[in-house]
Amino acid sequence: MSDFFPSPNILLLDKPVHDGQRTLWNEQLSSLPADVSGTIQSLSRDHFSSWAAGGTFDLYDSMKDLSWQILLSIFLQLCPTDEKYSTFETLHETLLRGQFSLFPIAVNTRFWRSPRSKGIDARKQLQELLSRHVQSMDSACPFLRKDIVPLDNVASNVLLFTSSIAVKALASLLTATLSNLFLFPSHPSLADQVRDESLANGPILLNSILRETERLSPPVVGVMRRVHQDVIFQSPPGQAPILIPAGWDVWMYFVGAARGSAVYEMGEKFVPERFVSEGAQEGFAFGAGPKTCLGRDTVREIVKGVANAALVLDIRLEGEVKGEGVQGWLGWKTGVSPEAFARDLKQLPCQRPRESIQVRVNRGS
């Protein structure tokens, strides 16, 4: 990962350096969600207003487009009409293809260049462009307003904040969220239940739906971590404990961790009201502990803002979620096999349906 997101990058730091940098970044971003709330809702309303009544489109593709708009606006103050906007988007896509290329060697010849080679070159171009762009940004920008983290560190981390991985992860979470609000098989729809002014707990229900969506449909399936000391996991009765020796790399699978029956009743099932009452254990969409995702609160503000914009505009989406694996991803169907997940979902670097969720737009009276 360091080839594509090199230091200084807080994601790649370990103790003890990580702790000090994390404190600075937590303070730098502390007010960002509140500061950009209006921008998120404005961009979302404009996006939804462009949907033609009766039109049909791919929900994920639409959310990916909106995610680019929101992230490039929040962190770089760019809009689609800016010349730099398309440049950043194109270079980030090239970087991502190189990072996850099945051909893991950088080859650069006169006649052919490997995706990895192109991706590394895109990263170098992005670093230079981002460094200049951040230096030129007005300090009144909500992202820079705190002025706590040095600008070279800011530019390096913006490479990740505005990356295709971040965009695809956000698009995945937004796709799952709108699918649950509008397409989950209930009557009235969950969106209409949240809109119902006669229900005093509408905002509480919306918050519960958002947390339940995070739990079951985390945008990133997991992360790799290196074990620095021997770890022993207790096994079920009758089985020997599991030793993970220091030095091993461990894949932490967020999707499975948040569905355990020992923690959640009906852990595989989407229960909209699960978080209406306090006390339910949150999932692992943003990790946990000292390395909890730095952007968690900002992402949550984005998802809430997008959902609220759709609800306020009285949009109705009609469509069908096909594929047993996709229904399992959303928690609409339980007992779905790993084979069905693999067949119906793209899971690297972020989860999304292999076949598009086609939705039709209607508008309320």
Short mmCIF file of C-alpha atoms in Angstrom, two decimals:
data_model
loop_
_atom_site.label_atom_id
_atom_site.label_comp_id
_atom_site.label_asym_id
_atom_site.label_seq_id
_atom_site.Cartn_x
_atom_site.Cartn_y
_atom_site.Cartn_z
CA MET A 1 0.00 0.00 0.00
CA SER A 2 2.92 2.36 0.69
CA ASP A 3 3.77 2.43 -3.03
CA PHE A 4 0.45 4.13 -3.69
CA PHE A 5 -0.12 6.05 -0.44
CA PRO A 6 3.40 6.83 0.84
CA SER A 7 4.35 8.59 4.06
CA PRO A 8 3.61 10.87 5.70
CA ASN A 9 0.33 8.96 5.92
CA ILE A 10 -1.43 8.32 9.21
CA LEU A 11 -3.00 5.11 7.91
CA LEU A 12 0.41 3.45 7.66
CA LEU A 13 1.80 4.61 11.00
CA ASP A 14 2.18 2.36 14.04
CA LYS A 15 2.76 3.09 17.70
CA PRO A 16 4.16 5.24 19.16
CA VAL A 17 4.34 7.71 16.24
CA HIS A 18 0.72 7.02 15.30
CA ASP A 19 -0.68 8.20 18.64
CA GLY A 20 0.74 11.72 18.41
CA GLN A 21 -0.26 12.15 14.77
CA ARG A 22 -3.72 10.77 15.50
CA THR A 23 -4.26 13.37 18.21
CA LEU A 24 -3.38 16.14 15.74
CA TRP A 25 -5.64 14.73 13.02
CA ASN A 26 -8.54 14.21 15.41
CA GLU A 27 -8.34 17.90 16.32
CA GLN A 28 -7.89 18.96 12.67
CA LEU A 29 -11.06 17.11 11.66
CA SER A 30 -13.10 17.61 14.82
CA SER A 31 -15.44 20.27 13.42
CA LEU A 32 -15.39 19.14 9.78
CA PRO A 33 -18.67 17.14 9.83
CA ALA A 34 -20.64 20.11 11.18
CA ASP A 35 -18.80 22.58 8.96
CA VAL A 36 -19.60 20.73 5.73
CA SER A 37 -23.13 19.59 6.57
CA GLY A 38 -24.73 22.35 4.48
CA THR A 39 -22.46 21.62 1.51
CA ILE A 40 -23.34 17.93 1.62
CA GLN A 41 -27.08 18.58 1.64
CA SER A 42 -26.81 21.21 -1.11
CA LEU A 43 -24.83 18.88 -3.41
CA SER A 44 -27.22 16.03 -2.64
CA ARG A 45 -30.32 18.10 -3.39
CA ASP A 46 -28.83 19.25 -6.69
CA HIS A 47 -27.94 15.67 -7.58
CA PHE A 48 -31.38 14.31 -6.75
CA SER A 49 -33.10 17.20 -8.52
CA SER A 50 -31.33 16.16 -11.72
CA TRP A 51 -33.08 12.79 -11.63
CA ALA A 52 -35.90 12.90 -14.18
CA ALA A 53 -39.23 11.59 -12.93
CA GLY A 54 -39.88 8.23 -14.52
CA GLY A 55 -36.21 7.80 -15.42
CA THR A 56 -34.32 4.59 -14.70
CA PHE A 57 -30.66 4.41 -13.71
CA ASP A 58 -27.97 2.37 -11.95
CA LEU A 59 -28.12 3.30 -8.26
CA TYR A 60 -24.44 2.55 -7.55
CA ASP A 61 -23.18 4.55 -10.54
CA SER A 62 -25.28 7.52 -9.46
CA MET A 63 -23.98 7.31 -5.89
CA LYS A 64 -20.41 7.04 -7.16
CA ASP A 65 -20.86 10.26 -9.13
CA LEU A 66 -22.30 11.99 -6.07
CA SER A 67 -19.45 10.65 -3.91
CA TRP A 68 -16.84 12.20 -6.21
CA GLN A 69 -18.66 15.52 -6.02
CA ILE A 70 -18.89 15.49 -2.23
CA LEU A 71 -15.32 14.36 -1.46
CA LEU A 72 -13.64 16.64 -3.98
CA SER A 73 -15.75 19.54 -2.70
CA ILE A 74 -15.07 18.88 0.99
CA PHE A 75 -11.33 18.33 0.73
CA LEU A 76 -10.31 20.27 -2.38
CA GLN A 77 -13.13 22.79 -2.93
CA LEU A 78 -13.58 21.54 -6.48
CA CYS A 79 -16.77 21.15 -8.52
CA PRO A 80 -17.33 19.18 -11.76
CA THR A 81 -16.92 22.32 -13.89
CA ASP A 82 -13.35 22.86 -12.63
CA GLU A 83 -10.64 21.65 -14.99
CA LYS A 84 -8.75 19.98 -12.13
CA TYR A 85 -11.81 17.91 -11.16
CA SER A 86 -11.64 15.48 -14.09
CA THR A 87 -7.84 15.36 -13.86
CA PHE A 88 -7.93 14.23 -10.23
CA GLU A 89 -10.68 11.71 -10.96
CA THR A 90 -8.83 10.17 -13.91
CA LEU A 91 -5.50 9.93 -12.09
CA HIS A 92 -7.14 8.36 -9.04
CA GLU A 93 -8.83 5.72 -11.20
CA THR A 94 -5.48 4.89 -12.82
CA LEU A 95 -3.86 4.64 -9.39
CA LEU A 96 -6.55 2.23 -8.20
CA ARG A 97 -6.23 -0.03 -11.23
CA GLY A 98 -2.50 -0.21 -10.60
CA GLN A 99 -2.88 -0.90 -6.90
CA PHE A 100 -5.22 -3.85 -7.42
CA SER A 101 -3.76 -5.14 -10.67
CA LEU A 102 -3.38 -8.92 -10.90
CA PHE A 103 0.03 -8.28 -12.47
CA PRO A 104 1.95 -7.10 -9.37
CA ILE A 105 5.10 -5.86 -11.11
CA ALA A 106 5.85 -2.39 -12.43
CA VAL A 107 6.96 -2.83 -16.07
CA ASN A 108 7.73 0.20 -18.21
CA THR A 109 8.98 -0.51 -21.73
CA ARG A 110 8.89 1.38 -24.97
CA PHE A 111 5.91 -0.63 -26.18
CA TRP A 112 3.97 -1.53 -23.03
CA ARG A 113 3.47 -0.39 -19.45
CA SER A 114 1.91 -2.53 -16.76
CA PRO A 115 -1.12 -1.20 -14.81
CA ARG A 116 1.06 -1.06 -11.71
CA SER A 117 3.61 1.13 -13.47
CA LYS A 118 0.84 3.44 -14.69
CA GLY A 119 -0.64 3.53 -11.19
CA ILE A 120 2.64 4.52 -9.55
CA ASP A 121 3.14 7.24 -12.14
CA ALA A 122 -0.43 8.49 -11.49
CA ARG A 123 0.35 8.59 -7.77
CA LYS A 124 3.43 10.74 -8.39
CA GLN A 125 1.42 13.14 -10.53
CA LEU A 126 -1.32 13.30 -7.92
CA GLN A 127 1.16 14.05 -5.14
CA GLU A 128 2.57 16.98 -7.08
CA LEU A 129 -0.85 18.33 -8.07
CA LEU A 130 -2.31 17.91 -4.59
CA SER A 131 0.66 19.57 -2.94
CA ARG A 132 0.29 22.64 -5.16
CA HIS A 133 -3.49 22.67 -4.85
CA VAL A 134 -3.52 22.45 -1.05
CA GLN A 135 -0.95 25.24 -0.86
CA SER A 136 -3.23 27.41 -3.01
CA MET A 137 -6.42 26.72 -1.06
CA ASP A 138 -7.98 29.41 1.09
CA SER A 139 -7.38 28.78 4.78
CA ALA A 140 -11.10 29.44 5.27
CA CYS A 141 -11.76 26.02 3.71
CA PRO A 142 -13.45 23.92 6.44
CA PHE A 143 -10.91 21.14 5.95
CA LEU A 144 -7.95 23.50 6.53
CA ARG A 145 -9.56 25.83 9.02
CA LYS A 146 -7.92 24.32 12.09
CA ASP A 147 -4.41 24.77 10.63
CA ILE A 148 -3.01 22.16 13.03
CA VAL A 149 -1.45 19.61 10.68
CA PRO A 150 1.43 20.80 8.43
CA LEU A 151 0.40 21.29 4.81
CA ASP A 152 2.80 18.65 3.44
CA ASN A 153 1.17 16.12 5.76
CA VAL A 154 -2.27 17.36 4.71
CA ALA A 155 -1.46 16.95 1.01
CA SER A 156 -0.19 13.41 1.54
CA ASN A 157 -3.29 12.33 3.41
CA VAL A 158 -5.66 14.05 0.97
CA LEU A 159 -4.29 11.58 -1.56
CA LEU A 160 -6.19 8.94 0.42
CA PHE A 161 -9.18 11.08 1.48
CA THR A 162 -10.05 11.78 -2.18
CA SER A 163 -8.93 8.42 -3.61
CA SER A 164 -11.00 6.08 -5.74
CA ILE A 165 -11.04 3.69 -2.78
CA ALA A 166 -12.70 6.35 -0.62
CA VAL A 167 -15.16 7.21 -3.40
CA LYS A 168 -16.09 3.58 -4.06
CA ALA A 169 -16.44 2.86 -0.35
CA LEU A 170 -18.76 5.83 0.11
CA ALA A 171 -20.75 4.90 -3.00
CA SER A 172 -21.15 1.38 -1.65
CA LEU A 173 -22.47 2.61 1.70
CA LEU A 174 -24.83 5.09 0.02
CA THR A 175 -26.13 2.37 -2.31
CA ALA A 176 -26.90 0.09 0.62
CA THR A 177 -28.48 2.96 2.57
CA LEU A 178 -30.85 4.07 -0.20
CA SER A 179 -31.68 0.45 -1.03
CA ASN A 180 -32.76 -0.09 2.56
CA LEU A 181 -34.70 3.16 2.79
CA PHE A 182 -36.60 2.77 -0.47
CA LEU A 183 -36.45 -0.85 -1.65
CA PHE A 184 -36.53 -2.93 1.53
CA PRO A 185 -39.68 -5.07 1.33
CA SER A 186 -41.95 -3.31 3.80
CA HIS A 187 -45.16 -1.35 3.47
CA PRO A 188 -44.98 1.55 3.84
CA SER A 189 -41.35 1.87 2.82
CA LEU A 190 -38.82 2.71 5.50
CA ALA A 191 -38.41 6.13 3.87
CA ASP A 192 -42.11 6.83 4.29
CA GLN A 193 -42.00 5.60 7.87
CA VAL A 194 -39.18 8.06 8.62
CA ARG A 195 -41.10 10.83 6.80
CA ASP A 196 -44.32 10.19 8.72
CA GLU A 197 -44.76 13.30 10.84
CA SER A 198 -47.12 11.43 13.14
CA LEU A 199 -44.18 9.29 14.31
CA ALA A 200 -42.14 11.22 16.85
CA ASN A 201 -39.20 8.82 16.50
CA GLY A 202 -38.61 9.42 12.78
CA PRO A 203 -35.07 10.81 13.24
CA ILE A 204 -34.31 8.03 15.73
CA LEU A 205 -35.51 5.41 13.25
CA LEU A 206 -33.39 6.95 10.49
CA ASN A 207 -30.32 6.86 12.72
CA SER A 208 -31.04 3.22 13.52
CA ILE A 209 -31.38 2.35 9.82
CA LEU A 210 -28.04 4.04 9.08
CA ARG A 211 -26.25 2.15 11.86
CA GLU A 212 -27.83 -1.15 10.86
CA THR A 213 -26.76 -0.57 7.26
CA GLU A 214 -23.19 0.06 8.43
CA ARG A 215 -23.23 -3.12 10.49
CA LEU A 216 -24.37 -5.43 7.71
CA SER A 217 -22.97 -3.72 4.62
CA PRO A 218 -19.60 -2.20 5.55
CA PRO A 219 -18.17 -0.58 2.42
CA VAL A 220 -14.71 -2.10 3.00
CA VAL A 221 -14.78 -5.84 3.65
CA GLY A 222 -11.81 -5.76 6.01
CA VAL A 223 -8.22 -4.72 6.61
CA MET A 224 -4.85 -6.41 6.98
CA ARG A 225 -2.97 -5.98 10.23
CA ARG A 226 0.41 -7.33 11.36
CA VAL A 227 0.49 -8.93 14.81
CA HIS A 228 3.22 -7.44 17.02
CA GLN A 229 2.85 -9.87 19.91
CA ASP A 230 1.45 -13.38 20.33
CA VAL A 231 -2.35 -13.35 20.53
CA ILE A 232 -4.45 -16.25 21.82
CA PHE A 233 -8.13 -16.52 20.88
CA GLN A 234 -10.38 -18.68 22.99
CA SER A 235 -12.26 -21.33 21.02
CA PRO A 236 -15.65 -22.96 21.68
CA PRO A 237 -15.73 -25.59 24.43
CA GLY A 238 -13.90 -28.74 23.47
CA GLN A 239 -11.58 -27.00 21.00
CA ALA A 240 -8.03 -25.84 21.56
CA PRO A 241 -7.31 -22.08 21.74
CA ILE A 242 -5.99 -20.49 18.55
CA LEU A 243 -2.51 -18.97 18.65
CA ILE A 244 -1.62 -16.14 16.26
CA PRO A 245 2.15 -15.66 16.51
CA ALA A 246 3.84 -12.27 16.43
CA GLY A 247 4.84 -11.31 12.90
CA TRP A 248 1.85 -12.89 11.18
CA ASP A 249 -0.40 -10.84 8.92
CA VAL A 250 -4.07 -11.15 9.87
CA TRP A 251 -7.08 -10.33 7.70
CA MET A 252 -9.87 -8.84 9.80
CA TYR A 253 -13.17 -9.50 8.05
CA PHE A 254 -15.60 -6.75 9.06
CA VAL A 255 -18.58 -8.39 7.34
CA GLY A 256 -18.37 -11.58 9.38
CA ALA A 257 -17.36 -9.91 12.65
CA ALA A 258 -20.55 -7.83 12.75
CA ARG A 259 -22.91 -10.76 12.18
CA GLY A 260 -21.95 -13.03 15.07
CA SER A 261 -24.89 -14.63 16.85
CA ALA A 262 -23.01 -14.32 20.16
CA VAL A 263 -23.25 -10.53 19.89
CA TYR A 264 -26.41 -9.93 17.85
CA GLU A 265 -29.79 -11.58 17.98
CA MET A 266 -30.64 -12.45 14.38
CA GLY A 267 -27.18 -11.17 13.48
CA GLU A 268 -27.50 -11.84 9.75
CA LYS A 269 -30.86 -10.10 9.46
CA PHE A 270 -31.52 -6.44 8.68
CA VAL A 271 -33.58 -5.14 11.61
CA PRO A 272 -34.40 -1.44 10.96
CA GLU A 273 -35.22 -0.66 14.59
CA ARG A 274 -32.22 -2.48 16.10
CA PHE A 275 -30.54 0.77 17.21
CA VAL A 276 -33.69 2.68 18.23
CA SER A 277 -32.91 1.77 21.82
CA GLU A 278 -29.46 2.49 23.17
CA GLY A 279 -27.07 -0.31 23.97
CA ALA A 280 -26.77 -2.25 20.73
CA GLN A 281 -23.18 -3.00 19.72
CA GLU A 282 -22.14 -1.11 16.59
CA GLY A 283 -20.58 -2.97 13.69
CA PHE A 284 -17.04 -2.65 12.35
CA ALA A 285 -17.58 -0.60 9.19
CA PHE A 286 -14.92 1.85 10.40
CA GLY A 287 -12.74 -0.53 12.36
CA ALA A 288 -12.27 -0.16 16.10
CA GLY A 289 -9.79 0.97 18.72
CA PRO A 290 -6.92 3.43 18.17
CA LYS A 291 -7.05 2.92 14.41
CA THR A 292 -10.76 3.55 13.96
CA CYS A 293 -11.22 5.18 10.55
CA LEU A 294 -10.22 8.83 10.75
CA GLY A 295 -13.10 9.78 8.47
CA ARG A 296 -15.86 7.95 10.36
CA ASP A 297 -17.74 11.02 11.60
CA THR A 298 -17.42 12.80 8.26
CA VAL A 299 -18.68 9.76 6.34
CA ARG A 300 -21.60 9.42 8.72
CA GLU A 301 -22.45 13.09 8.19
CA ILE A 302 -22.34 12.53 4.44
CA VAL A 303 -24.63 9.49 4.54
CA LYS A 304 -27.08 11.24 6.87
CA GLY A 305 -27.05 14.36 4.66
CA VAL A 306 -27.67 12.38 1.48
CA ALA A 307 -30.49 10.41 3.12
CA ASN A 308 -32.12 13.56 4.51
CA ALA A 309 -31.92 15.29 1.12
CA ALA A 310 -33.74 12.39 -0.53
CA LEU A 311 -36.36 12.37 2.20
CA VAL A 312 -36.97 16.14 2.12
CA LEU A 313 -37.33 16.15 -1.67
CA ASP A 314 -39.97 13.44 -1.30
CA ILE A 315 -38.27 11.12 -3.78
CA ARG A 316 -39.62 7.62 -4.33
CA LEU A 317 -37.39 4.92 -5.77
CA GLU A 318 -38.82 1.76 -7.24
CA GLY A 319 -36.78 -1.27 -8.17
CA GLU A 320 -35.78 -4.82 -7.35
CA VAL A 321 -32.67 -6.04 -5.59
CA LYS A 322 -31.68 -9.19 -7.43
CA GLY A 323 -29.17 -11.82 -6.46
CA GLU A 324 -29.12 -13.93 -3.33
CA GLY A 325 -25.66 -12.62 -2.45
CA VAL A 326 -26.79 -8.99 -2.67
CA GLN A 327 -29.82 -9.73 -0.51
CA GLY A 328 -27.47 -11.36 1.99
CA TRP A 329 -25.15 -8.34 1.88
CA LEU A 330 -28.08 -6.10 2.79
CA GLY A 331 -29.37 -8.55 5.39
CA TRP A 332 -32.68 -9.06 3.62
CA LYS A 333 -32.03 -12.80 3.39
CA THR A 334 -30.27 -14.99 5.94
CA GLY A 335 -28.29 -18.18 5.53
CA VAL A 336 -26.68 -17.00 2.30
CA SER A 337 -23.63 -19.06 1.35
CA PRO A 338 -20.12 -17.59 0.83
CA GLU A 339 -20.38 -18.82 -2.76
CA ALA A 340 -23.45 -16.64 -3.34
CA PHE A 341 -21.68 -13.62 -1.85
CA ALA A 342 -18.71 -14.21 -4.14
CA ARG A 343 -20.97 -14.70 -7.16
CA ASP A 344 -23.23 -11.69 -6.70
CA LEU A 345 -20.90 -9.10 -5.11
CA LYS A 346 -17.69 -7.39 -6.05
CA GLN A 347 -15.80 -7.28 -2.77
CA LEU A 348 -12.39 -5.75 -3.54
CA PRO A 349 -11.52 -3.11 -2.80
CA CYS A 350 -15.10 -2.29 -1.78
CA GLN A 351 -18.39 -4.13 -1.82
CA ARG A 352 -21.03 -3.55 -4.45
CA PRO A 353 -23.48 -5.64 -6.51
CA ARG A 354 -22.06 -7.24 -9.66
CA GLU A 355 -25.37 -6.66 -11.44
CA SER A 356 -26.65 -3.13 -11.22
CA ILE A 357 -29.57 -2.17 -9.01
CA GLN A 358 -31.80 -0.42 -11.52
CA VAL A 359 -34.20 2.03 -9.90
CA ARG A 360 -37.03 4.12 -11.27
CA VAL A 361 -37.64 7.62 -9.91
CA ASN A 362 -41.01 8.86 -8.80
CA ARG A 363 -41.74 12.03 -6.89
CA GLY A 364 -44.30 12.68 -4.21
CA SER A 365 -47.21 15.02 -4.71
#
